[in-house]
Amino acid sequence: QSALTQPPSASGSPGQSVTISCTGTSSDIGGYNYVSWYQQHPGKAPKLMIYEVTKRPSGVPDRFSGSKSGNTASLTVSGLQGEDEADYYCSSYAGSNNWVFGTGTKVTVL
Amino acid sequence: EMQLVESGGGLVQPGGSLRLSCAASGSTLRTSWMTWVRQAPGKGLEWVANIKEDGSQKNYVDSVKGRFTISRDNAKNSLYLQMNSLRTEDTAVYYCVKDGFWTFENWGQGTLVTVSS
């Protein structure tokens, strides 16, 4: 069960957009539409932001959106705000009741 | 809204054991798969184990198979992780997570496990 690959960092100015990629294989991301994204502020627990590739839980701003193409999923944060500065992790179902997380991306708001 | 509170973390020597507990309030756990996720200091998230609603199915990441056991007590609205033969690489914050529909919906604040001599 290898971790999904994310860029270590991404950044943008307030109001701009940033997109984070999450690359896996046909055994995880490519095989299922069960990709989620989590936001984690320093010293805090992760928070679910996107599930089933594109769905947002209640209370998550519509500035956050998800997509998938082949073995790569993406999270886009539009209209960046200071509170969006955090670590972001993707996860995917990997079959046989196993799950895998991404390596994590630190988003900086310039 | 559901709250999950982990306990039982601490400092243990290599080869030792710890039992983590997770108490839920505000909602019942009995209708949900439950999961343990860990995060080593300064590192990313790692799925550790999960358990079906009635406890009849359990799954583990390869690195903990044969050493960790996940269990639950629905009457007590609680989840557990028995960790034996602990290694230094098991050092991490351990999160209790309530599964949603194919996702990890609610997270506890975590409990730190440090394996060191």
Coordinates of C-alpha atoms in Angstrom, one line a residue:
Chain A
Q1 CA 0.0 0.0 0.0
S2 CA 2.1 2.9 -1.3
A3 CA 1.1 6.5 -0.4
L4 CA -0.5 8.6 -3.0
T5 CA 1.8 11.3 -4.5
Q6 CA 1.1 15.0 -3.8
P7 CA 3.4 18.0 -4.3
P8 CA 5.0 19.0 -1.1
S9 CA 3.9 22.6 -1.4
A10 CA 1.6 25.0 -3.2
S11 CA 0.9 28.7 -2.8
G12 CA -1.2 31.6 -4.0
S13 CA -2.1 35.1 -3.2
P14 CA -5.4 36.0 -1.5
G15 CA -8.2 35.8 -4.0
Q16 CA -6.3 33.5 -6.4
S17 CA -6.8 29.8 -7.0
V18 CA -4.5 26.9 -6.1
T19 CA -4.8 23.4 -7.4
I20 CA -3.3 20.3 -5.7
S21 CA -2.8 17.0 -7.4
C22 CA -3.0 13.5 -6.0
T23 CA -1.6 10.7 -8.1
G24 CA -2.2 7.1 -7.5
T25 CA -2.7 3.9 -9.6
S26 CA -5.5 2.0 -11.2
S27 CA -5.8 0.0 -7.9
D28 CA -6.9 3.0 -5.9
I29 CA -7.8 6.4 -7.5
G30 CA -8.2 5.1 -10.9
G31 CA -10.4 2.2 -9.8
Y32 CA -12.9 3.9 -7.5
N33 CA -14.7 7.2 -7.2
Y34 CA -13.9 7.3 -3.5
V35 CA -11.4 10.1 -3.3
S36 CA -11.6 12.4 -0.3
W37 CA -9.6 15.5 0.7
Y38 CA -8.8 16.7 4.3
Q39 CA -7.6 20.0 5.6
Q40 CA -5.3 20.0 8.7
H41 CA -4.2 23.1 10.5
P42 CA -1.1 22.8 12.7
G43 CA -1.7 20.9 15.9
K44 CA -5.3 20.1 14.9
A45 CA -7.2 17.1 13.7
P46 CA -7.9 16.7 9.9
K47 CA -11.2 18.0 8.6
L48 CA -13.1 16.4 5.8
M49 CA -13.4 18.9 2.8
I50 CA -14.4 16.7 -0.2
Y51 CA -15.6 13.2 -0.5
E52 CA -16.6 10.9 -3.4
V53 CA -14.3 13.0 -5.6
T54 CA -16.6 16.1 -5.9
K55 CA -19.0 16.3 -3.0
R56 CA -18.7 18.8 -0.2
P57 CA -19.9 18.1 3.3
S58 CA -22.3 20.6 4.8
G59 CA -20.5 23.7 6.0
V60 CA -17.6 23.5 3.6
P61 CA -17.4 26.6 1.4
D62 CA -18.0 26.1 -2.3
R63 CA -14.6 27.6 -2.9
F64 CA -13.4 24.1 -2.4
S65 CA -13.9 21.7 -5.4
G66 CA -12.6 18.3 -6.4
S67 CA -12.1 16.4 -9.7
K68 CA -10.5 13.3 -11.0
S69 CA -9.0 12.1 -14.3
G70 CA -7.6 8.7 -14.6
N71 CA -5.3 7.9 -11.7
T72 CA -5.0 11.6 -10.6
A73 CA -7.4 13.5 -8.4
S74 CA -7.3 17.3 -7.8
L75 CA -8.4 19.7 -5.2
T76 CA -8.9 23.4 -6.2
V77 CA -9.3 26.2 -3.7
S78 CA -10.7 29.3 -5.4
G79 CA -10.7 32.8 -3.9
L80 CA -7.9 31.9 -1.5
Q81 CA -8.3 33.2 2.1
G82 CA -5.8 33.4 4.9
E83 CA -7.6 30.6 6.8
D84 CA -7.0 28.2 3.9
E85 CA -3.3 28.1 4.8
A86 CA -3.0 24.5 6.0
D87 CA -1.8 21.0 5.1
Y88 CA -4.1 19.1 2.7
Y89 CA -4.2 15.3 2.3
C90 CA -6.0 13.2 -0.2
S91 CA -7.2 9.7 0.4
S92 CA -8.6 6.9 -1.7
Y93 CA -10.2 3.5 -1.3
A94 CA -7.7 0.9 -2.4
G95 CA -9.9 -2.2 -2.5
S96 CA -10.4 -5.1 0.0
N97 CA -11.4 -2.7 2.7
N98 CA -8.0 -0.9 2.7
W99 CA -7.4 2.8 2.3
V100 CA -4.4 5.0 1.4
F101 CA -3.6 8.6 2.1
G102 CA -1.5 11.1 0.1
T103 CA 1.8 12.4 1.1
G104 CA 0.3 15.8 1.9
T105 CA 0.6 19.3 0.5
K106 CA 1.4 22.5 2.5
V107 CA -0.6 25.4 1.1
T108 CA 0.7 28.9 1.8
V109 CA -1.3 32.0 1.3
L110 CA 1.2 34.7 0.2
Chain B
E1 CA -22.7 16.7 16.4
M2 CA -20.6 13.7 17.3
Q3 CA -17.5 14.1 19.4
L4 CA -14.7 11.5 19.6
V5 CA -12.2 11.6 22.5
E6 CA -9.2 9.4 22.4
S7 CA -7.2 8.3 25.5
G8 CA -4.6 5.8 26.5
G9 CA -1.5 7.3 24.8
G10 CA 1.8 7.8 26.5
L11 CA 5.4 6.7 26.6
V12 CA 6.2 3.0 26.2
Q13 CA 9.4 1.1 25.7
P14 CA 10.0 -0.9 22.5
G15 CA 8.4 -4.2 22.8
G16 CA 5.7 -2.9 25.2
S17 CA 2.0 -2.6 24.9
L18 CA -0.7 0.1 25.0
R19 CA -4.4 0.1 24.7
L20 CA -6.0 3.1 23.1
S21 CA -9.7 4.0 23.7
C22 CA -12.1 6.3 21.9
A23 CA -15.3 7.4 23.5
A24 CA -18.1 8.9 21.4
S25 CA -20.7 11.3 22.4
G26 CA -23.5 13.1 20.6
S27 CA -24.3 10.2 18.3
T28 CA -24.1 6.4 18.2
L29 CA -21.2 4.5 16.7
R30 CA -23.1 1.3 16.2
T31 CA -24.2 2.2 12.6
S32 CA -20.8 3.1 11.3
W33 CA -17.5 1.5 10.4
M34 CA -14.7 2.9 12.6
T35 CA -11.1 3.6 11.8
W36 CA -7.8 4.4 13.4
V37 CA -5.5 6.7 11.5
R38 CA -2.0 7.7 12.7
Q39 CA 0.4 10.5 12.0
A40 CA 4.1 10.3 12.9
P41 CA 5.7 13.6 14.1
G42 CA 6.0 15.9 11.1
K43 CA 4.8 13.2 8.7
G44 CA 1.6 12.4 6.8
L45 CA -1.5 10.5 7.6
E46 CA -1.5 6.7 7.6
W47 CA -4.5 4.4 7.7
V48 CA -4.0 1.8 10.4
A49 CA -7.1 -0.3 10.8
N50 CA -10.9 -0.4 10.5
I51 CA -13.8 -2.4 11.9
K52 CA -17.3 -3.1 10.7
E53 CA -20.4 -1.9 12.5
D54 CA -20.9 -5.2 14.3
G55 CA -17.2 -6.0 14.7
S56 CA -17.4 -9.0 12.4
Q57 CA -14.8 -7.6 10.0
K58 CA -11.5 -6.1 10.8
N59 CA -8.7 -4.9 8.4
Y60 CA -5.1 -3.7 9.1
V61 CA -2.3 -2.1 7.3
D62 CA 0.5 -4.6 6.7
S63 CA 2.9 -3.0 9.1
V64 CA 0.7 -3.6 12.1
K65 CA -0.8 -7.0 11.3
G66 CA -0.3 -9.5 14.1
R67 CA 0.6 -6.8 16.5
F68 CA -2.4 -4.5 16.7
T69 CA -6.0 -5.5 17.3
I70 CA -9.0 -3.2 16.7
S71 CA -12.2 -3.8 18.7
R72 CA -15.4 -2.0 19.6
D73 CA -18.1 -2.0 22.3
N74 CA -21.2 -0.6 20.8
A75 CA -23.0 -0.7 24.2
K76 CA -20.4 1.6 25.5
N77 CA -20.2 3.7 22.3
S78 CA -16.5 3.0 22.3
L79 CA -13.6 2.0 20.0
Y80 CA -10.3 0.4 21.0
L81 CA -6.9 -0.3 19.6
Q82 CA -4.7 -2.9 21.5
M83 CA -1.1 -2.3 20.4
N84 CA 1.5 -5.0 21.3
S85 CA 5.2 -5.5 20.4
L86 CA 5.5 -1.7 19.8
R87 CA 8.3 -0.4 17.7
T88 CA 9.9 3.0 17.5
E89 CA 8.3 3.5 14.1
D90 CA 4.8 3.2 15.8
T91 CA 5.4 6.6 17.4
A92 CA 2.6 8.9 16.2
V93 CA -0.6 10.7 17.1
Y94 CA -3.4 8.2 16.8
Y95 CA -6.8 9.4 15.6
C96 CA -10.1 7.7 16.1
V97 CA -12.3 8.3 13.0
K98 CA -16.0 7.7 12.3
D99 CA -16.5 6.6 8.7
G100 CA -19.0 8.2 6.5
F101 CA -20.1 6.9 3.1
W102 CA -16.7 5.9 1.7
T103 CA -14.9 8.6 3.6
F104 CA -13.5 9.6 7.0
E105 CA -16.2 11.9 8.3
N106 CA -15.5 12.7 12.0
W107 CA -12.1 12.8 13.6
G108 CA -11.1 12.9 17.3
Q109 CA -8.3 15.2 18.5
G110 CA -5.8 12.3 18.7
T111 CA -3.7 10.8 21.4
L112 CA 0.1 10.7 21.2
V113 CA 2.0 7.4 21.5
T114 CA 5.7 7.6 21.9
V115 CA 7.8 4.4 21.7
S116 CA 11.2 5.0 23.1
S117 CA 13.8 3.5 25.5

